[in-house]
Amino acid sequence: MLPIREIKPKNARTKRFLDNKGPQITENPRTTLFLRYTSCSDILQLVLTDLHALKRPLAIKFSKKNSIHPFEDPASLEFFSEKNDASMMVFASSSKKRPHCLTFVRFFGFKVLDMVELLVDPETMRTLAQFKNAKAAVGLKPLLSFSGSAFESPHANAYTLAKSVFLDLFKGPDVANIDVEGLQYMIHFSVDEEESDEVKPMIHMRSYLIKTKKDAKATTPRVEVEEMGPRLDFRVGRVKEADTDVWKEAMKKAKGQEAKSKKNVDMDVIGDKVGRIHVGKQDLSQLQTRKMKGLKRSRDVADDEEAFAGADDEVVHDAGKRSRVEVEA
């Protein structure tokens, strides 16, 4: 393996460019590159156009044909990634063996991290233009939802990888606060239940507009969804998983970014914050209690206690007299 060539900047502009491309504590939003193979069907070109429209402005789409085989030689993909500073790629190709194929690629350090191949079903495909309604504004973050046991499998498989790729593809830039008015559409991914080992379940992608309407019976608005498009169904193809060491390096966080745990502060099962306080030994005899009528001694009880104390004094006095008489005798 050849060492990475170090580029020394010659001016301030080049230095700013290299610093922006280099590793950062807070990474830049993921830019996606859309490419096509020498043979690309009309259906795939429509799909690329719709995915590019959902991903804008963090998207770059090329229309030139590229003779690239991602699973055989990813060197060309890595060149495009470094040239355009893109950390994700969608590569469209169509052949007799794999018709209407989309290859989703993720990069780490401008090197291919993992890939998943999804084949589009042309019969159920519907484009954005086929739904005659309003579309979401450019640059808004969508709501992402996943349903299906295959997405939640404890063991890594093609569906858990596809879920991770979809999350990185559509999540957009990281934000601290979210405006409710900006939640205009959602993208839902569902997977069928597995019926047999030979036939893999399909992944269904649906996009919906979110509309709020006044409800006469309630104070809160009623939420309705309307399909916006595109409507895509995928069959899972080949998968290239990330190497263990590379994945561990990619998931490493910068020092100082971990949230510091507060001493004696925990979270219970419900999710409430619980604190533990350590106090010294208390003298309960000096505890000031609340003065209540029920705790006040009555006058009869006080007289009885005084009489009992006087009787004890007389007994002690008589005993002293007897002792002196015995001594004189």
Coordinates of C-alpha atoms in Angstrom, one line a residue:
M1 CA 0.0 0.0 0.0
L2 CA 1.5 3.3 -1.1
P3 CA 1.7 6.2 1.4
I4 CA -0.7 9.0 1.1
R5 CA 0.9 11.9 -0.8
E6 CA 1.0 15.1 1.3
I7 CA 0.1 18.2 -0.6
K8 CA 1.7 21.4 0.8
P9 CA -0.3 24.5 0.1
K10 CA 1.4 27.3 -1.9
N11 CA -1.0 30.1 -0.9
A12 CA -3.7 30.9 1.6
R13 CA -6.5 29.9 -0.8
T14 CA -5.1 26.4 -1.3
K15 CA -4.7 26.0 2.4
R16 CA -8.3 26.9 3.1
F17 CA -9.4 24.4 0.4
L18 CA -7.3 21.6 1.9
D19 CA -8.4 22.4 5.4
N20 CA -12.1 22.2 4.3
K21 CA -11.5 18.8 2.7
G22 CA -9.5 17.4 5.6
P23 CA -10.9 15.7 8.8
Q24 CA -12.9 18.1 11.0
I25 CA -14.4 17.9 14.4
T26 CA -17.8 18.7 12.9
E27 CA -18.0 17.3 9.5
N28 CA -19.5 19.0 6.5
P29 CA -22.9 17.9 5.3
R30 CA -22.8 14.9 3.0
T31 CA -22.7 15.7 -0.7
T32 CA -24.0 13.0 -3.0
L33 CA -22.7 12.5 -6.5
F34 CA -25.1 11.0 -9.2
L35 CA -23.4 9.2 -12.1
R36 CA -24.5 6.8 -14.9
Y37 CA -23.0 3.9 -16.7
T38 CA -22.6 3.6 -20.5
S39 CA -25.9 1.7 -20.6
C40 CA -28.6 3.4 -18.5
S41 CA -32.3 2.9 -19.1
D42 CA -34.8 5.7 -19.4
I43 CA -36.4 4.6 -16.1
L44 CA -33.1 4.9 -14.2
Q45 CA -32.6 8.4 -15.7
L46 CA -36.0 9.5 -14.3
V47 CA -35.1 7.9 -10.9
L48 CA -31.8 9.8 -10.8
T49 CA -33.5 13.0 -11.6
D50 CA -36.1 12.5 -8.8
L51 CA -33.5 11.5 -6.2
H52 CA -31.4 14.5 -7.2
A53 CA -34.4 16.8 -6.7
L54 CA -35.0 15.4 -3.2
K55 CA -31.3 15.7 -2.3
R56 CA -30.7 19.2 -3.5
P57 CA -28.8 21.4 -2.8
L58 CA -26.3 18.8 -1.5
A59 CA -26.2 17.0 -4.8
I60 CA -24.1 16.9 -8.0
K61 CA -25.5 15.2 -11.1
F62 CA -23.4 14.3 -14.1
S63 CA -25.0 13.3 -17.4
K64 CA -21.9 12.0 -19.1
K65 CA -21.5 8.2 -19.6
N66 CA -18.8 6.5 -17.5
S67 CA -17.5 3.0 -18.1
I68 CA -17.2 2.0 -14.4
H69 CA -17.7 -1.3 -12.6
P70 CA -18.1 -0.4 -8.9
F71 CA -17.7 -3.9 -7.5
E72 CA -14.7 -4.8 -9.7
D73 CA -12.6 -1.6 -9.8
P74 CA -13.7 1.3 -7.4
A75 CA -10.7 3.4 -8.3
S76 CA -12.7 5.6 -10.7
L77 CA -15.4 6.2 -8.0
E78 CA -12.8 7.2 -5.5
F79 CA -11.4 9.7 -8.1
F80 CA -14.8 11.3 -8.6
S81 CA -15.3 11.4 -4.8
E82 CA -12.1 13.3 -4.1
K83 CA -12.4 15.5 -7.1
N84 CA -15.9 16.7 -6.1
D85 CA -15.5 16.4 -2.3
A86 CA -18.5 14.0 -2.2
S87 CA -18.9 11.3 0.6
M88 CA -21.8 9.5 -1.1
M89 CA -22.6 8.3 -4.6
V90 CA -25.5 6.9 -6.5
F91 CA -24.4 5.0 -9.7
A92 CA -27.0 4.0 -12.2
S93 CA -26.4 1.1 -14.6
S94 CA -28.6 -1.3 -16.6
S95 CA -27.7 -4.7 -18.1
K96 CA -29.3 -7.9 -19.0
K97 CA -28.2 -9.6 -15.8
R98 CA -29.0 -6.6 -13.5
P99 CA -31.6 -4.4 -15.1
H100 CA -32.4 -0.9 -13.7
C101 CA -29.7 -1.2 -11.0
L102 CA -28.8 1.6 -8.5
T103 CA -25.6 1.2 -6.6
F104 CA -25.4 3.3 -3.4
V105 CA -21.8 3.9 -2.3
R106 CA -20.4 5.5 0.8
F107 CA -16.8 6.8 1.2
F108 CA -14.4 7.4 4.1
G109 CA -11.3 9.4 3.4
F110 CA -12.3 9.3 -0.3
K111 CA -12.0 5.5 -0.3
V112 CA -15.0 3.2 -0.8
L113 CA -16.4 2.2 2.6
D114 CA -19.4 0.0 1.7
M115 CA -21.8 -0.5 -1.2
V116 CA -25.3 -1.9 -1.6
E117 CA -27.0 -2.7 -4.9
L118 CA -30.8 -2.0 -5.3
L119 CA -32.7 -3.0 -8.4
V120 CA -35.7 -0.8 -9.3
D121 CA -39.0 -2.4 -10.2
P122 CA -40.1 -0.6 -13.4
E123 CA -43.8 -1.7 -13.2
T124 CA -44.5 0.1 -9.9
M125 CA -42.2 3.1 -10.4
R126 CA -43.9 6.5 -10.4
T127 CA -42.0 9.8 -10.8
L128 CA -42.4 13.2 -9.1
A129 CA -44.1 14.6 -12.2
Q130 CA -46.8 11.9 -12.2
F131 CA -48.2 13.2 -8.9
K132 CA -50.1 16.4 -9.7
N133 CA -49.7 18.3 -6.5
A134 CA -47.3 20.7 -4.7
K135 CA -43.8 19.7 -3.9
A136 CA -41.6 20.3 -0.9
A137 CA -39.3 23.3 -1.0
V138 CA -35.6 22.8 -1.8
G139 CA -33.2 22.3 1.2
L140 CA -35.8 21.1 3.8
K141 CA -35.0 18.2 6.1
P142 CA -37.5 15.3 5.6
L143 CA -38.9 13.1 8.3
L144 CA -37.5 9.5 7.9
S145 CA -39.4 6.5 9.0
F146 CA -38.7 2.8 8.7
S147 CA -41.0 -0.2 9.2
G148 CA -40.2 -3.9 8.9
S149 CA -38.4 -6.5 11.1
A150 CA -35.6 -6.8 8.5
F151 CA -34.5 -3.2 9.2
E152 CA -34.3 -3.9 13.0
S153 CA -32.3 -7.2 12.7
P154 CA -29.7 -7.6 15.5
H155 CA -27.3 -9.1 12.9
A156 CA -25.9 -7.0 10.1
N157 CA -27.5 -7.8 6.7
A158 CA -28.3 -6.1 3.4
Y159 CA -31.4 -4.4 4.9
T160 CA -29.6 -2.9 7.9
L161 CA -27.0 -1.6 5.5
A162 CA -29.6 -0.2 3.2
K163 CA -31.3 1.6 6.2
S164 CA -27.9 3.1 7.3
V165 CA -27.3 4.3 3.7
F166 CA -30.8 5.9 3.4
L167 CA -30.3 7.7 6.7
D168 CA -27.0 9.2 5.5
L169 CA -28.4 10.0 2.1
F170 CA -31.5 12.0 3.1
K171 CA -30.8 13.3 6.6
G172 CA -29.2 16.5 5.4
P173 CA -27.1 18.9 7.6
D174 CA -27.1 18.5 11.4
V175 CA -29.1 21.2 13.1
A176 CA -29.5 22.2 16.8
N177 CA -33.2 23.3 16.5
I178 CA -36.0 22.3 14.2
D179 CA -38.8 24.6 13.1
V180 CA -42.1 22.7 13.0
E181 CA -43.2 24.8 10.0
G182 CA -40.2 23.3 8.1
L183 CA -41.5 19.7 8.4
Q184 CA -43.2 19.6 5.1
Y185 CA -42.6 16.1 3.9
M186 CA -41.6 12.6 5.0
I187 CA -39.9 9.6 3.3
H188 CA -41.1 6.2 4.5
F189 CA -39.2 3.0 3.8
S190 CA -40.9 -0.4 4.4
V191 CA -39.8 -3.9 3.8
D192 CA -42.0 -7.0 3.4
E193 CA -41.8 -10.0 5.7
E194 CA -39.5 -12.8 4.6
E195 CA -41.6 -15.7 3.2
S196 CA -38.7 -17.9 2.0
D197 CA -34.9 -18.0 1.9
E198 CA -34.8 -18.0 -1.9
V199 CA -36.9 -14.8 -2.4
K200 CA -35.7 -11.7 -0.7
P201 CA -38.4 -9.2 0.4
M202 CA -38.7 -5.9 -1.5
I203 CA -38.0 -2.4 -0.1
H204 CA -40.7 0.1 -0.7
M205 CA -40.0 3.9 -0.8
R206 CA -42.8 6.4 -0.5
S207 CA -42.7 10.2 -0.1
Y208 CA -45.6 12.1 1.5
L209 CA -46.5 15.8 1.9
I210 CA -47.4 16.7 5.5
K211 CA -50.5 19.0 5.8
T212 CA -52.0 20.4 8.9
K213 CA -55.7 21.3 8.9
K214 CA -58.0 22.8 11.5
D215 CA -60.1 20.4 13.5
A216 CA -63.4 21.6 14.9
K217 CA -63.4 18.9 17.6
A218 CA -59.9 19.5 18.9
T219 CA -57.6 22.4 19.7
T220 CA -54.6 20.8 18.0
P221 CA -54.5 20.7 14.1
R222 CA -55.3 17.5 12.3
V223 CA -52.3 16.1 10.4
E224 CA -52.8 14.5 7.0
V225 CA -50.4 13.1 4.4
E226 CA -50.6 13.1 0.6
E227 CA -48.3 11.1 -1.6
M228 CA -45.8 13.4 -3.4
G229 CA -43.6 10.9 -5.2
P230 CA -41.4 9.3 -6.3
R231 CA -42.7 5.8 -5.7
L232 CA -40.0 3.2 -5.9
D233 CA -39.7 -0.5 -5.1
F234 CA -36.3 -2.1 -4.8
R235 CA -35.0 -5.6 -4.9
V236 CA -31.7 -6.2 -3.0
G237 CA -28.7 -7.1 -5.1
R238 CA -25.0 -7.4 -4.2
V239 CA -23.5 -6.0 -1.1
K240 CA -20.0 -5.0 -0.1
E241 CA -19.6 -4.5 3.7
A242 CA -17.0 -2.3 5.2
D243 CA -13.8 -3.8 6.7
T244 CA -13.9 -4.0 10.5
D245 CA -10.8 -1.9 11.0
V246 CA -11.9 0.8 8.5
W247 CA -15.4 0.9 10.0
K248 CA -13.9 1.3 13.5
E249 CA -11.8 4.1 12.3
A250 CA -14.7 5.8 10.5
M251 CA -16.8 5.6 13.7
K252 CA -14.1 7.1 15.9
K253 CA -15.1 10.4 17.5
A254 CA -12.8 13.3 18.2
K255 CA -11.5 13.7 21.8
G256 CA -13.6 16.1 23.9
Q257 CA -16.8 15.5 21.9
E258 CA -18.2 12.9 24.3
A259 CA -20.7 14.2 26.8
K260 CA -19.2 14.3 30.3
S261 CA -21.1 12.2 32.8
K262 CA -22.2 14.2 35.8
K263 CA -21.4 12.6 39.2
N264 CA -24.4 11.1 41.1
V265 CA -26.8 12.0 38.3
D266 CA -28.5 9.1 36.5
M267 CA -31.5 8.3 34.3
D268 CA -34.1 5.9 35.5
V269 CA -36.1 3.4 33.4
I270 CA -38.8 6.0 32.5
G271 CA -36.2 8.5 31.4
D272 CA -36.4 11.0 34.3
K273 CA -33.2 12.5 35.7
V274 CA -32.5 11.2 39.2
G275 CA -29.8 12.7 41.5
R276 CA -28.1 11.3 44.6
I277 CA -27.2 13.6 47.5
H278 CA -24.8 12.6 50.2
V279 CA -25.3 14.3 53.7
G280 CA -23.5 13.9 57.0
K281 CA -24.8 12.2 60.1
Q282 CA -27.8 14.2 61.5
D283 CA -28.6 14.8 65.2
L284 CA -32.4 14.2 65.3
S285 CA -32.7 15.5 68.9
Q286 CA -32.0 19.0 67.6
L287 CA -34.6 18.7 64.9
Q288 CA -37.1 21.5 64.9
T289 CA -40.6 20.0 64.4
R290 CA -43.7 21.7 63.6
K291 CA -45.7 22.9 66.6
M292 CA -49.2 21.3 66.5
K293 CA -52.1 21.3 68.8
G294 CA -52.2 17.6 69.0
L295 CA -48.6 17.3 70.2
K296 CA -49.0 19.9 73.0
R297 CA -49.2 18.3 76.5
S298 CA -52.5 18.9 78.3
R299 CA -52.7 20.4 81.8
D300 CA -53.8 17.1 83.5
V301 CA -50.9 15.2 82.1
A302 CA -48.5 18.0 83.4
D303 CA -50.0 17.8 86.9
D304 CA -49.7 14.0 87.1
E305 CA -46.1 14.2 86.0
E306 CA -45.3 16.8 88.7
A307 CA -47.1 14.8 91.4
F308 CA -45.2 11.7 90.5
A309 CA -41.9 13.6 90.6
G310 CA -42.8 14.9 94.1
A311 CA -43.6 11.4 95.4
D312 CA -40.2 10.2 94.3
D313 CA -38.5 13.0 96.2
E314 CA -40.3 12.1 99.4
V315 CA -39.3 8.5 99.1
V316 CA -35.7 9.4 98.7
H317 CA -35.9 11.9 101.6
D318 CA -37.4 9.2 104.0
A319 CA -34.8 6.7 103.0
G320 CA -32.1 9.3 104.0
K321 CA -33.8 9.8 107.4
R322 CA -33.8 6.0 108.1
S323 CA -30.2 5.7 107.2
R324 CA -29.2 8.4 109.7
V325 CA -31.3 6.9 112.5
E326 CA -29.6 3.5 111.9
V327 CA -26.2 5.1 112.1
E328 CA -27.0 6.9 115.4
A329 CA -28.3 3.7 116.9

